[in-house]
Every structure is written in structure tokens, then in C-alpha cells.
Amino acid sequence: MDSIRILGGAPLRGDIVIGGAKNAALPLMAAAILSSEPLTLVNMPELADIATMSNLLRQHGVRVDQSALGAGSAYAEAGATGRTMTLTAERIASVTAPYDLVRRMRASFFVLGPLIARCGEAKVSLPGGCAIGTRGVDMHLKALEALGAKIEVTAGYVHAKTPTGLTGAHITFPKVTVGGTENLLMAAVLAKGDTVLENAAREPEIGNLAECLNAMGAKITGVGSGTLHITGVTSLHGARVAVIPDRIETGTYAIAAAITRGRIVLKGARYDLLDAVFAALRQAGVTVDQTEDGIVVAAENGLVGVDVVTEPYPGFPTDLQAQWMALMATADGASMITETIFENRFMHVPELRRLGADVNVHGASAIVRGRKKLTGAAVMATDLRASVSLILAGQAAEGETLVNRVYHLDRGYERLEEKLGACGAQIERISGG
Ligand code: UD1
């Protein structure tokens, strides 16, 4: 297994181009199942999770064609390096999403809604738990049942059928669920009649999906609010849609600038998607400026501890909680970080402690007492965002940090060593075979 070696302690200075959002791209790819015509996605990131989703869709019969970003396109001019992907689901060859692919990536579950809507049947493996919590799919299933799907869970598979098609319904999620909202949207667009979805997630990635579905001929209103109205249509057509910039990648590199007391220009990022994060950074003493060149994030010594609570969008994202903790470990004074989305998302704490961070966990909150310096050590990555928090802490730490088991990183961070290296980071991947 690969590891990453970092020689930390130097401020990072330079430009980083932000890629397309993984969490937007994955449901957009699944949406291709809904039409027999091609769906073209622009600004696609090159990540292991995207390759996994491509493989899953291929075995459902979807043709996946990729090409480099066309020269002269607005994204290429903004410096983006993403790809264009065209997905054509002329015929669905199989309605089964096998365990072997779903267990690798929970987002595989996104095929459930579109498969039921298009084929009237789907058999999708249950995703199982993961490092950060049990992560059930009960809300996805209850919502699909409300649209008329008959669901049985047997031998680890969700088997859903709608012999007479889906019918619109009034659904209220008991708790905000990003994936549940996306699955339900992709099913309801082809249901008979109207669907109202209350307590829907408001994440920008959902806006991107709704924009895509509407471009394919769906009728969704209320996008960006907690209540979505969907009027079902009988079929969807092809479309061309751009993936929004990755707000978690943006926030991660903003924290990289702050934790090393450096200056990074984030190019191709969208400022408006990170209001809560930039507000917290400013409160900590970091400078964040939106300029024509990009978002400029700069910091000097004297950062102070700031409390954050993770919340559904537009609150502080859980996917930046681990990175925030690394930053707070280097700030003056104490800060409290409260995780409200996942029940077990402090796996990075023992590893950050190995680098000298002073963190104590009390239930869903962690108290971080900033230290003058962190020191390099060997650490183990546990999940995607935890891995990157260790990379960030390693950049700030004096001496050598070895982050082991980094395969998680490749799921969500495109060319990370190259991007940080261009800002002066001494970082290299060691192939473990
Ligand atoms: C998505 C993101 C993930 C992010 C999370 C919260 C993708 C591919 N992943 O995950 O990066 O951390 O949103 O912003 O977009 N839950 C249930 N039952 C359900 C559904 C969810 O109990 O049926 C629980 C989960 O265990 C979790 C909480 O609800 O505690 C929120 O989960 P959800 O918003 O659904 O997250 P994901 O869509 O899995």
C-alpha cells in the first residue's frame, strides 16, 4: 500500500487549481441512467471514486466515453484540468449493482433511484457501514416506498420493484440526508404526478443535480431551499452540464495555506459555496480575499482558536472537520469542534496526537488546545478526510511525517502531491506495491 512522506515546517506559497466536485459528479453520473440519450459532464475530476462509478455504470450497460477538457472552453481558460465525460444509457443491460462494487464506494447506492425510475426494478447491494459511522439507507428506502416502490431486503441486497410505475407523493425526511435527497430526486423526476420533498438537503451538489435533471427535461423547483417540488415527466433527454468546483477540496487547500502560515491562490473555486468556512477562517485570523486571480488565502502567526459545529449546508461541512482540527492544533488557545452529522468521525484524533496535537474528545465534541509546534511522526490514514487532515498537519509539523495507507486520498483528491508540491511542499509518494 502506498504511503506519503512529508518534510514539513515550511509555508506553502503558490497557486492551486480546484477540480470538479466528487460529490456532485457521482450522482450526476448516476443520472445518466434516466435517459437513453447521452449525458455530457464537463469539468469531471479524475479520481478513484469516479473510476469506480464508471465501472458500475458500465456493467449496467452505460457507455462511458472520456476526453480531455476541450481547449478554449471556459473551464480550460480558468485553468481547470478536468475531463469531459459522456455517458450513454441507450439500453440498461442489468438492474443489479453487485456487492463487490457497492462495498468499495457508498455512492454506488445512487443507482437505486434512477434504475427504479427507468426500469421499474433495481437490485442494489446494501453499502454496509464505514469508518465514520453506521450510515444507514433507511431514509432512502422509506422515501422510495412512499413513491410506490415495493422494497425487500434479502441476502444483503435491496430489491425494489414498481410493477405499475412510481407515483408522486408528499415526503418529509426526518433528518437531512444528502444522498437520500439525491436518490429521491432521481426517482421522482419520472414518477406520475407531483412530489413534494420537505427537509431536503440544500447542499450545492444537490443544486448541481437538479440543474442537470432540469436540463434533461425534468421539472424541479425550489432548488436551494429545504422544500423541493417535482412534477413528473414521462421521459428525459440528453444534456450537457458542468460539474461545480469542489468546495471540500477548496476548503482543504485554504486550510493548507493557513496551517503552514503561507499564501495560496485557489483558482477556479467558488467563494459562495464556502461562506461558513471562510467566516471561521477569518475569525481565526486568516486573510481570505476574492480577487480576479482567484481566492487568496494567507496567514501569519497569531491564529486563534475558533469553535465550529458541523451542520448540513450552509453550515460548517463535516467533510472539513478533520482538516479544521489540524489547523486548530496549531492556533493559540482552545477551540471546541462538535460533530453533529456522523457518530464516529474523530478517527483522526489519535493520529493527530501522534504529531503532538493536544485533543480531548468528550462525546460529540473535541477540545483542541493549540500548540506552538507539531512534530513529524508515522501515522495511519483511516478515511478520506482524516487522511488529508494528517497530510495538512504533516505540512505544518517539523521534520518528517509518514502517512500510511493513503489509498483513501486517491478517492477524493486529484493529484494532491503535485498540487501541494507546486506550492513548495516537500511531499512524495512511496509506492508500497
Ligand atoms: C454525503 C457526502 C459525504 C458527506 C455527507 C454529509 C456524497 C457522495 N457524500 O454523504 O461526503 O460527509 O453527505 O454532508 O455526497 N443517514 C441515515 N439514514 C439514511 C441516510 C443517512 O441514518 O437513510 C444518516 C447518516 O448515517 C449520517 C447522516 O444521516 O449520520 C447524514 O448522512 P447523508 O447526508 O445521507 O450523507 P451521505 O449522502 O452518505
Coordinates of C-alpha atoms and ligand atoms in Angstrom, one line a residue, residues 22-23 26 106-107 110 134-140 175-180 182 203 318-319 341-343 345 385, ligand 1:
K22 CA -16.5 14.5 -6.5
N23 CA -19.8 14.6 -4.5
L26 CA -21.1 10.9 -8.7
R106 CA -21.2 4.0 -0.7
A107 CA -22.1 6.5 -3.5
F110 CA -27.1 6.4 -6.2
T134 CA -23.1 3.1 10.5
R135 CA -24.5 5.2 7.7
G136 CA -27.9 3.6 7.1
V137 CA -30.0 3.9 4.0
D138 CA -33.4 3.7 5.8
M139 CA -34.4 7.2 4.7
H140 CA -33.6 6.4 1.0
K175 CA -33.3 14.2 9.2
V176 CA -31.4 16.0 6.4
T177 CA -29.8 13.4 4.1
V178 CA -27.7 14.4 1.1
G179 CA -27.7 11.0 -0.6
G180 CA -31.3 10.4 0.2
E182 CA -30.4 12.8 -4.5
E203 CA -26.0 21.2 -0.4
T318 CA -18.5 17.7 8.3
D319 CA -16.1 16.9 5.4
I341 CA -23.6 14.6 11.2
F342 CA -21.7 11.3 11.8
E343 CA -21.4 9.5 15.1
R345 CA -15.9 10.9 12.9
R385 CA -11.0 13.4 5.0
Ligands
UD1_1 C1 -22.8 12.8 1.7 C2 -21.4 13.0 1.2 C3 -20.4 13.0 2.3 C4 -20.8 14.0 3.4 C5 -22.3 13.8 3.9 C6 -22.8 14.9 4.8 C7 -21.6 12.2 -1.1 C8 -21.1 11.1 -2.0 N1 -21.1 12.0 0.2 O1 -22.9 11.5 2.3 O2 -19.1 13.3 1.8 O3 -20.0 13.8 4.6 O4 -23.1 13.8 2.7 O5 -22.6 16.1 4.3 O6 -22.2 13.1 -1.4 N2 -28.5 8.6 7.4 C9 -29.3 7.6 8.0 N3 -30.2 7.0 7.1 C10 -30.2 7.3 5.8 C11 -29.3 8.3 5.3 C12 -28.5 8.9 6.1 O7 -29.3 7.3 9.1 O8 -31.0 6.7 5.0 C13 -27.6 9.3 8.4 C14 -26.1 9.0 8.1 O9 -25.6 7.9 8.8 C15 -25.4 10.3 8.6 C16 -26.5 11.4 8.3 O10 -27.7 10.7 8.2 O11 -25.3 10.2 10.0 C17 -26.2 12.2 7.1 O12 -26.0 11.4 6.0 P1 -26.2 11.8 4.5 O13 -26.4 13.3 4.4 O14 -27.1 10.9 3.9 O15 -24.7 11.6 3.9 P2 -24.3 10.8 2.6 O16 -25.2 11.1 1.5 O17 -24.0 9.4 2.9

